[in-house]
Tab-separated table of C-alpha atoms and ligand atoms in Angstrom:
chain	number	residue	atom	x	y	z
V	1	MET	CA	21.268	-0.413	-6.850
V	2	ALA	CA	19.966	-3.204	-9.138
V	3	GLU	CA	16.938	-4.026	-11.406
V	4	VAL	CA	14.620	-6.873	-10.114
V	5	MET	CA	12.685	-9.165	-12.361
V	6	LEU	CA	10.032	-11.837	-11.371
V	7	ASP	CA	8.938	-13.837	-14.195
V	8	GLY	CA	5.887	-16.172	-13.783
V	9	VAL	CA	6.772	-16.901	-10.102
V	10	ARG	CA	4.633	-19.250	-8.328
V	11	LYS	CA	4.638	-20.644	-4.856
V	12	LEU	CA	2.914	-23.847	-3.548
V	13	PHE	CA	2.710	-24.832	0.110
V	14	GLY	CA	1.454	-28.493	-0.425
V	15	SER	CA	-1.926	-28.098	-2.094
V	16	VAL	CA	-2.133	-24.262	-1.113
V	17	THR	CA	-1.142	-21.842	-3.905
V	18	ALA	CA	0.079	-18.893	-2.088
V	19	VAL	CA	1.487	-17.111	-5.262
V	20	GLU	CA	0.386	-17.314	-8.880
V	21	ASP	CA	1.604	-16.078	-12.096
V	22	PHE	CA	3.671	-13.050	-10.496
V	23	THR	CA	5.438	-11.226	-13.119
V	24	LEU	CA	6.861	-7.798	-12.334
V	25	SER	CA	10.052	-5.643	-13.510
V	26	ILE	CA	11.316	-3.349	-10.793
V	27	GLY	CA	13.556	-0.547	-11.964
V	28	ASN	CA	17.023	0.504	-10.739
V	29	GLY	CA	16.400	2.509	-7.520
V	30	GLU	CA	12.651	2.115	-7.760
V	31	PHE	CA	10.534	2.065	-4.392
V	32	VAL	CA	7.765	-0.647	-5.028
V	33	VAL	CA	5.124	-1.455	-2.510
V	34	PHE	CA	3.323	-4.852	-2.365
V	35	VAL	CA	-0.073	-4.235	-0.686
V	36	GLY	CA	-3.251	-6.421	-0.161
V	37	PRO	CA	-5.216	-8.163	2.452
V	38	SER	CA	-3.840	-10.719	4.896
V	39	GLY	CA	-2.889	-14.014	3.317
V	40	CYS	CA	-2.545	-12.509	-0.177
V	41	GLY	CA	0.991	-13.610	-0.617
V	42	LYS	CA	2.955	-10.577	-0.114
V	43	SER	CA	5.453	-11.845	2.517
V	44	THR	CA	5.817	-15.225	0.563
V	45	THR	CA	6.786	-13.110	-2.494
V	46	LEU	CA	9.273	-11.171	-0.522
V	47	ARG	CA	10.689	-14.233	1.061
V	48	MET	CA	11.291	-15.909	-2.387
V	49	LEU	CA	13.079	-12.740	-3.588
V	50	ALA	CA	15.312	-12.906	-0.344
V	51	GLY	CA	15.941	-16.606	-0.888
V	52	LEU	CA	14.261	-17.679	2.154
V	53	GLU	CA	11.643	-19.654	0.338
V	54	ASP	CA	12.160	-21.772	-2.799
V	55	VAL	CA	10.239	-20.852	-5.971
V	56	SER	CA	7.914	-23.674	-7.009
V	57	SER	CA	8.043	-22.304	-10.618
V	58	GLY	CA	9.204	-19.165	-12.634
V	59	SER	CA	12.324	-17.273	-12.463
V	60	ILE	CA	13.807	-14.421	-10.232
V	61	SER	CA	16.766	-12.244	-11.305
V	62	ILE	CA	18.707	-9.393	-9.508
V	63	ASP	CA	20.682	-7.305	-11.805
V	64	GLY	CA	20.219	-9.556	-14.571
V	65	ARG	CA	21.643	-12.630	-12.745
V	66	ALA	CA	19.245	-15.602	-12.115
V	67	VAL	CA	19.128	-16.251	-8.431
V	68	ASN	CA	16.681	-18.958	-7.998
V	69	ASN	CA	19.554	-21.296	-6.896
V	70	ILE	CA	21.705	-18.459	-5.064
V	71	HIS	CA	21.904	-18.656	-1.394
V	72	PRO	CA	20.221	-15.694	0.378
V	73	LYS	CA	23.531	-14.353	1.697
V	74	ASP	CA	24.972	-14.269	-1.730
V	75	ARG	CA	22.063	-12.318	-3.179
V	76	ASP	CA	23.391	-8.887	-2.089
V	77	ILE	CA	20.079	-7.896	-0.283
V	78	ALA	CA	19.031	-6.743	3.102
V	79	MET	CA	15.607	-7.441	4.761
V	80	VAL	CA	13.945	-5.710	7.591
V	81	PHE	CA	11.191	-7.355	9.351
V	82	GLN	CA	8.307	-6.156	11.687
V	83	ASN	CA	9.995	-7.603	14.620
V	84	TYR	CA	13.395	-6.025	14.542
V	85	ALA	CA	15.332	-8.906	16.379
V	86	LEU	CA	18.101	-6.801	17.596
V	87	TYR	CA	20.741	-8.447	19.919
V	88	PRO	CA	19.844	-7.220	23.348
V	89	HIS	CA	23.251	-7.656	24.717
V	90	LEU	CA	24.995	-5.546	22.020
V	91	ASN	CA	24.807	-1.789	21.920
V	92	VAL	CA	23.438	0.235	18.932
V	93	PHE	CA	26.929	0.486	17.298
V	94	GLU	CA	27.485	-3.354	17.552
V	95	ASN	CA	24.021	-4.236	16.285
V	96	MET	CA	24.380	-2.090	13.347
V	97	SER	CA	27.941	-3.366	12.404
V	98	PHE	CA	27.265	-6.955	13.269
V	99	GLY	CA	27.025	-8.194	9.621
V	100	LEU	CA	30.177	-6.207	8.658
V	101	ARG	CA	32.241	-7.629	11.535
V	102	ALA	CA	30.989	-11.060	10.513
V	103	LYS	CA	32.204	-10.390	7.144
V	104	ARG	CA	35.546	-9.411	8.605
V	105	LEU	CA	35.890	-6.134	6.816
V	106	PRO	CA	38.699	-3.677	7.893
V	107	ARG	CA	37.912	-1.988	11.125
V	108	LEU	CA	38.204	1.544	9.633
V	109	GLU	CA	35.652	0.611	7.184
V	110	ILE	CA	33.314	-0.729	9.529
V	111	GLU	CA	33.595	2.483	11.455
V	112	SER	CA	32.967	4.787	8.670
V	113	ARG	CA	29.954	2.790	7.227
V	114	THR	CA	28.430	2.607	10.516
V	115	HIS	CA	28.827	6.170	11.374
V	116	GLU	CA	27.372	7.147	8.132
V	117	ALA	CA	24.360	5.245	8.614
V	118	ALA	CA	23.825	6.467	12.145
V	119	GLU	CA	23.974	9.850	10.540
V	120	ILE	CA	21.585	9.248	7.833
V	121	LEU	CA	19.151	7.718	10.588
V	122	GLY	CA	20.002	10.206	13.407
V	123	LEU	CA	21.536	7.662	15.723
V	124	GLU	CA	24.781	9.191	16.439
V	125	ASP	CA	23.898	9.979	20.061
V	126	LEU	CA	22.576	6.616	20.737
V	127	LEU	CA	25.463	4.338	19.543
V	128	LYS	CA	26.416	3.210	22.869
V	129	ARG	CA	22.933	2.451	24.225
V	130	ARG	CA	21.470	-1.075	24.356
V	131	PRO	CA	18.144	-2.080	22.632
V	132	GLY	CA	16.575	-2.126	26.033
V	133	GLU	CA	17.166	1.452	26.258
V	134	LEU	CA	15.492	2.615	23.245
V	135	SER	CA	11.961	3.502	21.956
V	136	GLY	CA	10.130	1.491	19.535
V	137	GLY	CA	10.890	3.947	16.722
V	138	GLN	CA	14.650	4.062	17.740
V	139	LYS	CA	14.879	0.226	17.458
V	140	GLN	CA	13.236	0.250	14.166
V	141	ARG	CA	15.843	2.858	12.967
V	142	VAL	CA	18.531	0.618	14.050
V	143	ALA	CA	17.070	-2.474	12.286
V	144	MET	CA	17.269	-0.071	9.264
V	145	GLY	CA	20.779	0.924	10.059
V	146	ARG	CA	21.750	-2.555	10.267
V	147	ALA	CA	20.497	-2.976	6.709
V	148	ILE	CA	21.913	0.354	5.390
V	149	VAL	CA	25.522	-0.360	6.440
V	150	ARG	CA	25.543	-3.615	4.207
V	151	GLN	CA	25.007	-1.184	1.172
V	152	PRO	CA	22.997	-3.960	-0.507
V	153	LYS	CA	21.532	-4.031	-4.030
V	154	VAL	CA	18.302	-4.293	-2.835
V	155	PHE	CA	16.258	-3.580	0.411
V	156	LEU	CA	13.351	-5.841	1.343
V	157	PHE	CA	11.085	-4.568	4.144
V	158	ASP	CA	8.104	-6.632	5.561
V	159	GLU	CA	5.653	-4.409	7.312
V	160	PRO	CA	8.636	-2.663	9.058
V	161	LEU	CA	6.346	-0.132	10.972
V	162	SER	CA	3.217	-2.357	12.027
V	163	ASN	CA	4.560	-2.725	15.630
V	164	LEU	CA	4.498	1.231	15.970
V	165	ASP	CA	1.828	3.434	17.368
V	166	ALA	CA	0.011	5.544	14.789
V	167	LYS	CA	1.968	8.848	15.365
V	168	LEU	CA	5.288	7.196	15.212
V	169	ARG	CA	4.280	5.076	12.126
V	170	HIS	CA	3.748	8.379	10.440
V	171	LYS	CA	6.869	9.832	11.605
V	172	MET	CA	8.768	6.738	10.449
V	173	ARG	CA	7.069	6.720	7.096
V	174	ALA	CA	8.438	10.162	6.417
V	175	GLU	CA	11.961	8.902	7.353
V	176	MET	CA	11.717	5.927	5.071
V	177	LYS	CA	10.877	8.357	2.460
V	178	LEU	CA	13.985	10.652	3.157
V	179	LEU	CA	16.151	7.496	3.458
V	180	HIS	CA	15.077	6.357	-0.003
V	181	GLN	CA	15.860	9.811	-1.414
V	182	ARG	CA	19.255	9.652	0.225
V	183	VAL	CA	20.463	6.335	-0.736
V	184	GLN	CA	18.272	5.493	-3.577
V	185	THR	CA	18.448	1.694	-3.047
V	186	THR	CA	16.116	-0.442	-4.953
V	187	THR	CA	13.389	-1.186	-2.392
V	188	VAL	CA	10.596	-3.782	-2.286
V	189	TYR	CA	8.263	-2.894	0.783
V	190	VAL	CA	5.370	-4.965	2.079
V	191	THR	CA	2.337	-3.621	3.901
V	192	HIS	CA	-1.375	-4.229	4.205
V	193	ASP	CA	-1.758	-0.566	4.990
V	194	GLN	CA	-3.018	1.257	1.883
V	195	VAL	CA	-1.983	4.753	3.275
V	196	GLU	CA	1.628	3.512	3.545
V	197	ALA	CA	1.483	2.137	0.195
V	198	MET	CA	0.053	5.273	-1.562
V	199	THR	CA	2.433	7.600	0.424
V	200	LEU	CA	5.743	5.631	-0.037
V	201	ALA	CA	5.558	3.986	-3.323
V	202	ASP	CA	6.944	4.907	-6.865
V	203	ARG	CA	4.655	2.156	-7.932
V	204	ILE	CA	2.214	-0.029	-5.952
V	205	VAL	CA	1.580	-3.867	-6.699
V	206	ILE	CA	-1.909	-4.642	-5.481
V	207	MET	CA	-2.262	-8.385	-4.600
V	208	ASN	CA	-5.409	-10.627	-4.060
V	209	GLU	CA	-5.472	-14.370	-3.365
V	210	GLY	CA	-1.671	-14.782	-4.610
V	211	ARG	CA	-2.227	-12.769	-7.852
V	212	ILE	CA	-1.358	-9.325	-9.015
V	213	GLU	CA	-4.517	-7.333	-9.378
V	214	GLN	CA	-3.012	-4.167	-10.629
V	215	VAL	CA	0.612	-2.448	-10.842
V	216	GLY	CA	0.695	1.330	-11.019
V	217	THR	CA	1.726	4.749	-9.585
V	218	PRO	CA	-0.504	5.769	-6.545
V	219	ASP	CA	-2.128	8.135	-8.915
V	220	GLU	CA	-2.998	5.434	-11.392
V	221	VAL	CA	-4.436	2.864	-8.942
V	222	TYR	CA	-6.608	5.782	-7.165
V	223	LYS	CA	-7.924	7.201	-10.446
V	224	GLN	CA	-7.923	4.165	-12.683
V	225	PRO	CA	-8.569	1.123	-10.475
V	226	ALA	CA	-8.332	-1.792	-12.712
V	227	SER	CA	-10.822	-3.724	-10.689
V	228	GLN	CA	-13.491	-3.444	-8.194
V	229	PHE	CA	-11.005	-5.124	-5.734
V	230	VAL	CA	-8.424	-2.361	-6.236
V	231	ALA	CA	-11.270	0.216	-6.266
V	232	SER	CA	-12.422	-0.979	-2.881
V	233	PHE	CA	-9.056	-1.473	-1.531
V	234	ILE	CA	-7.367	1.894	-2.325
V	235	GLY	CA	-8.877	5.017	-0.780
V	236	SER	CA	-10.282	5.847	2.801
V	237	PRO	CA	-13.105	5.598	3.555
V	238	ALA	CA	-13.671	3.027	0.960
V	239	MET	CA	-15.267	3.648	-2.424
V	240	ASN	CA	-19.052	3.260	-2.470
V	241	PHE	CA	-20.938	0.921	-4.903
V	242	ALA	CA	-24.467	0.645	-6.270
V	243	THR	CA	-25.197	-2.626	-8.233
V	244	GLY	CA	-27.553	-2.865	-11.142
V	245	GLU	CA	-28.127	-2.823	-14.867
V	246	ILE	CA	-27.588	0.028	-17.348
V	247	SER	CA	-30.698	0.943	-18.939
V	248	ASN	CA	-32.771	3.575	-20.617
V	249	SER	CA	-35.727	5.705	-19.085
V	250	GLY	CA	-37.237	7.807	-21.560
V	251	ARG	CA	-34.313	9.731	-23.312
V	252	LYS	CA	-31.997	9.317	-20.180
V	253	THR	CA	-29.512	6.610	-19.209
V	254	VAL	CA	-29.958	5.261	-15.986
V	255	LEU	CA	-28.580	2.627	-13.477
V	256	GLU	CA	-31.617	0.480	-12.287
V	257	THR	CA	-30.184	-0.767	-9.100
V	258	ASP	CA	-31.220	-4.310	-7.948
V	259	SER	CA	-33.150	-2.856	-5.186
V	260	GLY	CA	-35.309	-0.641	-7.285
V	261	VAL	CA	-33.630	2.502	-6.785
V	262	VAL	CA	-32.990	4.298	-10.057
V	263	ILE	CA	-29.928	6.630	-10.446
V	264	ALA	CA	-30.084	8.895	-13.526
V	265	LEU	CA	-26.555	9.025	-15.267
V	266	ALA	CA	-25.964	12.153	-16.925
V	267	SER	CA	-23.642	10.428	-19.525
V	268	CYS	CA	-22.441	7.024	-19.613
V	269	HIS	CA	-20.143	4.961	-21.774
V	270	VAL	CA	-21.290	1.536	-20.668
V	271	PRO	CA	-23.817	-0.146	-23.194
V	272	GLN	CA	-27.330	-0.706	-22.126
V	273	GLY	CA	-28.344	-3.976	-20.608
V	274	ARG	CA	-24.831	-4.370	-19.093
V	275	ARG	CA	-24.828	-5.395	-15.225
V	276	VAL	CA	-22.426	-3.307	-13.293
V	277	HIS	CA	-21.190	-2.041	-10.004
V	278	LEU	CA	-21.025	1.786	-10.242
V	279	GLY	CA	-18.337	3.153	-7.876
V	280	PHE	CA	-17.951	6.681	-6.468
V	281	ARG	CA	-15.559	7.766	-3.731
V	282	PRO	CA	-16.732	9.637	-0.330
V	283	GLU	CA	-14.469	12.550	-1.283
V	284	HIS	CA	-16.167	13.136	-4.472
V	285	MET	CA	-19.523	13.368	-3.133
V	286	HIS	CA	-20.669	17.044	-2.569
V	287	LEU	CA	-23.503	17.717	-0.247
V	288	ALA	CA	-26.123	19.875	-2.424
V	289	ASP	CA	-29.204	21.775	-1.389
V	290	ALA	CA	-31.164	21.111	-4.865
V	291	ALA	CA	-32.096	17.573	-5.890
V	292	LYS	CA	-31.435	18.582	-9.561
V	293	PRO	CA	-27.689	18.171	-10.218
V	294	PRO	CA	-25.891	20.721	-12.205
V	295	LYS	CA	-24.523	19.725	-15.866
V	296	GLY	CA	-22.141	16.832	-15.888
V	297	HIS	CA	-23.172	15.517	-12.308
V	298	ILE	CA	-25.455	12.907	-10.981
V	299	SER	CA	-27.410	12.956	-7.848
V	300	ILE	CA	-27.506	10.466	-5.032
V	301	SER	CA	-29.773	10.791	-2.014
V	302	GLY	CA	-29.448	9.102	1.295
V	303	ASN	CA	-30.684	9.013	4.827
V	304	ILE	CA	-28.102	9.697	7.408
V	305	THR	CA	-27.513	6.883	9.741
V	306	VAL	CA	-24.184	7.774	11.391
V	307	VAL	CA	-22.508	11.193	11.858
V	308	GLU	CA	-18.706	11.079	12.553
V	309	PRO	CA	-17.321	14.507	13.238
V	310	MET	CA	-13.513	14.588	12.484
V	311	GLY	CA	-12.863	18.273	13.101
V	312	HIS	CA	-11.640	19.160	9.554
V	313	GLU	CA	-14.377	17.050	8.039
V	314	THR	CA	-17.435	15.066	8.868
V	315	VAL	CA	-18.124	11.718	7.580
V	316	LEU	CA	-21.700	10.754	6.849
V	317	THR	CA	-22.724	7.295	6.584
V	318	CYS	CA	-26.142	6.938	4.822
V	319	ASP	CA	-28.866	4.423	3.724
V	320	GLY	CA	-28.814	5.210	0.014
V	321	GLY	CA	-31.719	2.736	-0.554
V	322	PHE	CA	-29.578	0.569	-2.589
V	323	GLY	CA	-27.128	0.031	0.180
V	324	GLU	CA	-24.852	1.949	2.581
V	325	ILE	CA	-23.038	4.906	1.272
V	326	VAL	CA	-20.360	7.046	2.821
V	327	GLY	CA	-19.916	10.593	2.246
V	328	LYS	CA	-17.415	13.624	3.474
V	329	TYR	CA	-18.475	17.002	4.155
V	330	GLU	CA	-16.068	19.774	4.746
V	331	GLY	CA	-18.251	22.704	6.467
V	332	ASP	CA	-19.508	23.880	9.379
V	333	LYS	CA	-23.267	22.325	9.157
V	334	HIS	CA	-24.443	19.969	11.936
V	335	PHE	CA	-26.190	16.765	10.977
V	336	ARG	CA	-28.336	14.381	12.838
V	337	PRO	CA	-29.162	10.677	12.063
V	338	GLY	CA	-32.410	10.503	10.235
V	339	GLU	CA	-31.911	13.571	8.099
V	340	SER	CA	-32.223	13.107	4.453
V	341	VAL	CA	-29.271	14.484	2.398
V	342	GLN	CA	-28.574	14.925	-1.516
V	343	PHE	CA	-25.090	14.326	-3.049
V	344	HIS	CA	-23.954	15.310	-6.305
V	345	ILE	CA	-20.936	13.651	-7.954
V	346	ARG	CA	-19.245	14.853	-11.309
V	347	THR	CA	-19.637	12.076	-13.990
V	348	ASP	CA	-16.029	11.855	-14.556
V	349	ARG	CA	-15.726	10.680	-11.169
V	350	LEU	CA	-17.656	7.674	-11.577
V	351	HIS	CA	-16.162	4.091	-12.045
V	352	TYR	CA	-17.863	1.301	-13.704
V	353	PHE	CA	-17.031	-2.426	-12.997
V	354	ASP	CA	-18.323	-5.539	-14.806
V	355	LEU	CA	-20.524	-7.309	-12.351
V	356	SER	CA	-19.305	-10.820	-13.082
V	357	THR	CA	-15.512	-10.254	-13.522
V	358	GLY	CA	-15.150	-7.035	-11.436
V	359	ILE	CA	-13.097	-5.694	-14.111
V	360	ARG	CA	-13.205	-1.816	-14.959
V	361	ILE	CA	-15.237	-1.014	-18.032
M	1	LIG	N1	4.953	-22.000	5.450
M	1	LIG	C1	3.932	-22.083	5.030
M	1	LIG	N2	3.256	-23.265	4.892
M	1	LIG	C2	1.855	-23.391	4.302
M	1	LIG	N3	1.250	-22.172	3.996
M	1	LIG	C3	2.014	-21.213	4.160
M	1	LIG	C4	3.165	-20.787	4.705
M	1	LIG	N4	3.526	-19.528	4.566
M	1	LIG	C5	2.552	-18.972	4.064
M	1	LIG	N5	1.372	-19.741	3.723
M	1	LIG	C6	0.035	-19.474	3.136
M	1	LIG	O1	0.380	-18.835	2.065
M	1	LIG	C7	-0.503	-17.860	1.943
M	1	LIG	C8	0.160	-16.253	1.735
M	1	LIG	O2	0.819	-16.193	2.928
M	1	LIG	P1	1.693	-14.722	3.107
M	1	LIG	O3	2.391	-14.991	4.430
M	1	LIG	O4	2.348	-14.642	2.085
M	1	LIG	O5	0.590	-13.668	3.205
M	1	LIG	P2	0.830	-12.002	3.448
M	1	LIG	O6	0.140	-11.483	2.271
M	1	LIG	O7	2.167	-11.772	3.733
M	1	LIG	O8	-0.374	-11.826	4.731
M	1	LIG	P3	-0.210	-10.971	6.011
M	1	LIG	O9	-0.670	-9.613	5.586
M	1	LIG	O10	-1.051	-11.449	7.092
M	1	LIG	O11	1.292	-11.023	6.487
M	1	LIG	C9	-1.521	-17.841	2.823
M	1	LIG	O12	-2.613	-18.609	2.601
M	1	LIG	C10	-0.778	-18.487	3.830
M	1	LIG	O13	-1.340	-19.414	5.026
M	2	LIG	MG1	2.954	-11.124	5.589
């Protein structure tokens, strides 16, 4: 196990800045997930940690030792990629123990480490099979096994589950979690899937265009997103937004949206005149019969455009007059496009972001 420190790390590819001003301290045994849209610099950051890419400026240290100039094989890390790249002509045991044999460890130690990893991953019965005789999930487990046997200080994973179908991905996600609970090795895990990030991480690093937008626990980034970018990236279906200016109407504070729809805000800490994105999540919108919201709530009305029954809930896409809004409903009522509906939302579930900077207010 080890601490990992990235300090002001930057990566240029010619004139393209792939990573900028990346500073992060990862604790001993911590499971940190980098998440963000395609091209935001996740893999590049991971590859710099692994030593597969040079750092343009800044420094990286593992366990207190600067590794900028240390060869990948001497960094004591193990990396698992999306394409597991197993040797097709070697069986599972040989694939898993390949690195140890290359290091010429004693035969008994190779055997005990490989069997231990196989036991952790439930691969004991498959040790004699070749990759061609394994399912996708089993191959992925062998790739993880190859990393585990090395007993590295740090695990690096780059989208290790993205080749698997949805069901298997879910199963392997749970296995990743169990694995980390057992070996407790410091782990950096890259994905563009926010659900994977939320479910696996001790802390999530949300990246956008080469920069860190926010670092926090899953709970923090969901409840207190630092920017509109984070707010719209974390959560599914995504957060809804209404854009406009905070103003006063009579004695009430309202959001005058740019399309003219006025939303009464029961209470609001944002000063008058400020232009904002008002954000609210689908799961916090409660379908109501009355237009008048109870104390401490706001009311939003919409016209249903799409109804998506999911069994345990129904997702309603509506035209809110100021834009599209998506709400969730857990009940037995049936809806039709064209129906008008009313949602109530608790004011402490509302998020305000500055219109020009996107930063949380
Ligand atoms: N070898 C390279 N040469 C030039 N540009 C590169 C190179 N590798 C990556 N880039 C650029 O750096 C940026 C970050 O790429 P990176 O692979 O880190 O993104 P990512 O977040 O891992 O995306 P994805 O989710 O698609 O894997 C992108 O703009 C990419 O085009
Ligand atoms: Mg990538």
